[in-house]
C-alpha positions as a printed Julia matrix, in Angstrom:
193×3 Matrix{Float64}:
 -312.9   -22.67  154.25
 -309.23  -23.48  155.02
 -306.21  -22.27  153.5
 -305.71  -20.47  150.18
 -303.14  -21.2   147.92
 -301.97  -20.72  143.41
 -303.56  -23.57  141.55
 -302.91  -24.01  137.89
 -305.81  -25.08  136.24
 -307.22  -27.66  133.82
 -310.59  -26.37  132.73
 -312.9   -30.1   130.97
 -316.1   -30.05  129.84
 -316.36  -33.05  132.52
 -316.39  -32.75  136.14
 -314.04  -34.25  138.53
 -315.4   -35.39  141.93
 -313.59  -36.34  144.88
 -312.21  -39.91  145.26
 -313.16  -40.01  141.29
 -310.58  -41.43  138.69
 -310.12  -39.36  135.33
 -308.21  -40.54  132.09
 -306.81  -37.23  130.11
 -304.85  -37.16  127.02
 -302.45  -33.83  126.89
 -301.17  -32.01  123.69
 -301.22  -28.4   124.43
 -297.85  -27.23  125.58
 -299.67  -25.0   128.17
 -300.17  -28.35  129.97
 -297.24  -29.87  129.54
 -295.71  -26.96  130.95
 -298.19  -27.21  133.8
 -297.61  -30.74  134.3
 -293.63  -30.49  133.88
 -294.36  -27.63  136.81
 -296.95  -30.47  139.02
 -294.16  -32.48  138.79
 -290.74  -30.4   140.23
 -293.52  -29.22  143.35
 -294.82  -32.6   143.62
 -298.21  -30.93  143.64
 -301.57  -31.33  142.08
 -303.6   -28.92  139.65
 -307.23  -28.23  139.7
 -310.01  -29.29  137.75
 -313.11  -26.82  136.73
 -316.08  -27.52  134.29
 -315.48  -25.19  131.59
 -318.51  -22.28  131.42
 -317.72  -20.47  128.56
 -314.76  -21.15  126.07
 -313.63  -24.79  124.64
 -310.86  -27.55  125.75
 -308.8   -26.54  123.0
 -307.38  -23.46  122.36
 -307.8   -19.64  124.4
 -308.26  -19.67  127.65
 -311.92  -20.98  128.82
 -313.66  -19.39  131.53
 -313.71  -21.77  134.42
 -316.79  -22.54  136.88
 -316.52  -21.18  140.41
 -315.96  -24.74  142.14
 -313.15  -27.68  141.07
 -311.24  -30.43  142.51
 -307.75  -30.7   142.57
 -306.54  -33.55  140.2
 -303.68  -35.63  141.75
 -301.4   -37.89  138.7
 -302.16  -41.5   139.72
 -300.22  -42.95  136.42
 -298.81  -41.74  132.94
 -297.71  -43.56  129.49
 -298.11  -42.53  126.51
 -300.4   -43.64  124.06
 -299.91  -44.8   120.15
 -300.56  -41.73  119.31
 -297.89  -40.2   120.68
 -299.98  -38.24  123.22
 -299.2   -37.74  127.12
 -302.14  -39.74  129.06
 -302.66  -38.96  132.41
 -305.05  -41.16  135.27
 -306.1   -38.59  138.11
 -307.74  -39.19  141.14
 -309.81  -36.39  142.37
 -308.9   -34.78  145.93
 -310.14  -31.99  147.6
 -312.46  -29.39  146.66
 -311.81  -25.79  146.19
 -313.45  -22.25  145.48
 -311.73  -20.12  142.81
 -311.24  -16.29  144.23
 -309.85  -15.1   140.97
 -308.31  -16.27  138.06
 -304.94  -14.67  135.54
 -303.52  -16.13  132.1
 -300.19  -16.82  131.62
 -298.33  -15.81  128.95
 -298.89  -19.65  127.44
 -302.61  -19.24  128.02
 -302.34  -21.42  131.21
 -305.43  -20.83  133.68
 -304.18  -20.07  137.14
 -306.42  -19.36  139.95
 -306.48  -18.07  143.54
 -308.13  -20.75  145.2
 -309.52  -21.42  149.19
 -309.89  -24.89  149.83
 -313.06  -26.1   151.08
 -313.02  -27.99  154.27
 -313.15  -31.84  154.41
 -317.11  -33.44  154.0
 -317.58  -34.26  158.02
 -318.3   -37.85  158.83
 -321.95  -38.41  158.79
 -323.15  -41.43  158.74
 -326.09  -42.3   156.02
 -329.45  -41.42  157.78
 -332.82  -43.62  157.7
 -334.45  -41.31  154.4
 -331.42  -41.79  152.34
 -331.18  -45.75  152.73
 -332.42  -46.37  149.44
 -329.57  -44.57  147.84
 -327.16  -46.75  149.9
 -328.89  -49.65  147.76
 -328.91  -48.0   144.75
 -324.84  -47.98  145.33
 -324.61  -51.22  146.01
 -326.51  -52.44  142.91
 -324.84  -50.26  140.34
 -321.44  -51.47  141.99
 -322.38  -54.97  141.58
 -322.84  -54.25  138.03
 -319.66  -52.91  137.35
 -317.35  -55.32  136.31
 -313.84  -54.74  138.61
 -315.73  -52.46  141.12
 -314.09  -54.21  144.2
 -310.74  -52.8   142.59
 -311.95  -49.52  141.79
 -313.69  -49.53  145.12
 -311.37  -52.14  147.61
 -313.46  -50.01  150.43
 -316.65  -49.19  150.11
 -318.06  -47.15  153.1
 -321.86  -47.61  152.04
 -322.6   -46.2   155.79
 -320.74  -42.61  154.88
 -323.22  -40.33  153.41
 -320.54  -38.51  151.54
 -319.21  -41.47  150.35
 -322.28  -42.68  148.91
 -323.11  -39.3   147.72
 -319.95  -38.66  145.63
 -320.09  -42.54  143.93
 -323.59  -41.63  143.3
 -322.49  -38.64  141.37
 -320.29  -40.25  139.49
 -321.57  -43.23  138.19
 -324.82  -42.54  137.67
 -325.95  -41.16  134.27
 -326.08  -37.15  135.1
 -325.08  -34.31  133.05
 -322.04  -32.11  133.8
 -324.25  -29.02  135.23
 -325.89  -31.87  137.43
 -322.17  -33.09  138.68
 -321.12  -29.54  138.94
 -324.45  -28.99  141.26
 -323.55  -31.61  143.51
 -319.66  -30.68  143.8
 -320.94  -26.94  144.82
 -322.69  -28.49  147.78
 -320.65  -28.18  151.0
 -323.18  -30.37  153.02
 -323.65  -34.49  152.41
 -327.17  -34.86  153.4
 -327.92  -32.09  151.13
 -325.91  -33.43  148.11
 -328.49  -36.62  149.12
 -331.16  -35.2   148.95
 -330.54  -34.12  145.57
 -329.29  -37.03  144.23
 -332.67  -38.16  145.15
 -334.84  -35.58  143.4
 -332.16  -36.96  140.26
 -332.89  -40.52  140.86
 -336.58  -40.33  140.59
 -336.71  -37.95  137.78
């Protein structure tokens, strides 16, 4: 663990994962507020998979683990609506969590430290493949992706987890993981269920 710090948060049903891009339409004036707030620190918020509660509405009860959300772009849409592109950053543990007045989530958080560099090891090679076949798949993936590092084991791991097909408790499994292997070896169970 690093250092602590006050994140605001933005509890999804979705998870975000590090180095991941995620589109977000705001309405609720609690997160305009929040974002209006982002924007005078020049700081991020944090992202949590929701564990009890809804998007909309009171407060939801956020999961233990997240990923701070930094604004890549904004427009708005025809709708009138605020949409937001993030880009997922670093990981953090919530300590504890308060409401606002507004019903804004804000948490205690510790950041976790940075995924070491580890390069991809012999028994997760396939996975390395697997990468590089959904990527050439995706039409635009050498944008999304301008540098792929298919010999970084938490590189691979992360892309893994978010482009392949898993539910949110499955994402949220993998972001809890501190070490790379590990989050490999799981993604492998996943794959050949």
């Amino acid at each position: 663990m690093t250092t602590s710090a006050s994140l605001p948060l933005f509890p999804l049903d979705a998870v975000l994962l590090p180095g991941a891009s995620l589109a977000l339409r705001v309405f609720e004036s609690r997160y305009l507020d929040m974002l209006r707030e982002c924007g005078r620190r020049g700081s991020g918020f944090g992202i949590c998979l929701i564990l009890e509660g809804g998007e909309v509405g009171g407060p939801a009860t956020p999961a233990s683990v997240g990923t701070e959300a930094v604004i890549e772009d904004f427009d708005t849409g025809a709708d009138g609506l605020l949409r937001l592109r993030v880009r997922g950053a670093r990981r953090f543990r919530v300590e504890r969590t308060r409401v606002r007045d507004n019903g804004l989530v804000v948490a205690d958080v510790d950041w976790c430290a940075p995924d070491p560099a580890i390069e991809l090891q012999p028994e997760h090679a396939l996975l390395g493949v697997v990468l590089r076949k959904i990527l050439e798949r995706i039409d635009g993936a050498d944008r999304a992706f301008p540098e792929p590092r298919f010999d970084d084991a938490a590189w691979v791991g992360w892309r893994l987890a978010e482009l392949l097909p898993l539910a949110a408790a499955q994402r949220q499994q993998l972001l809890q993981q501190d070490d790379p292997d590990v989050r490999l070896e799981t993604l492998l169970r996943l794959v050949d269920d």
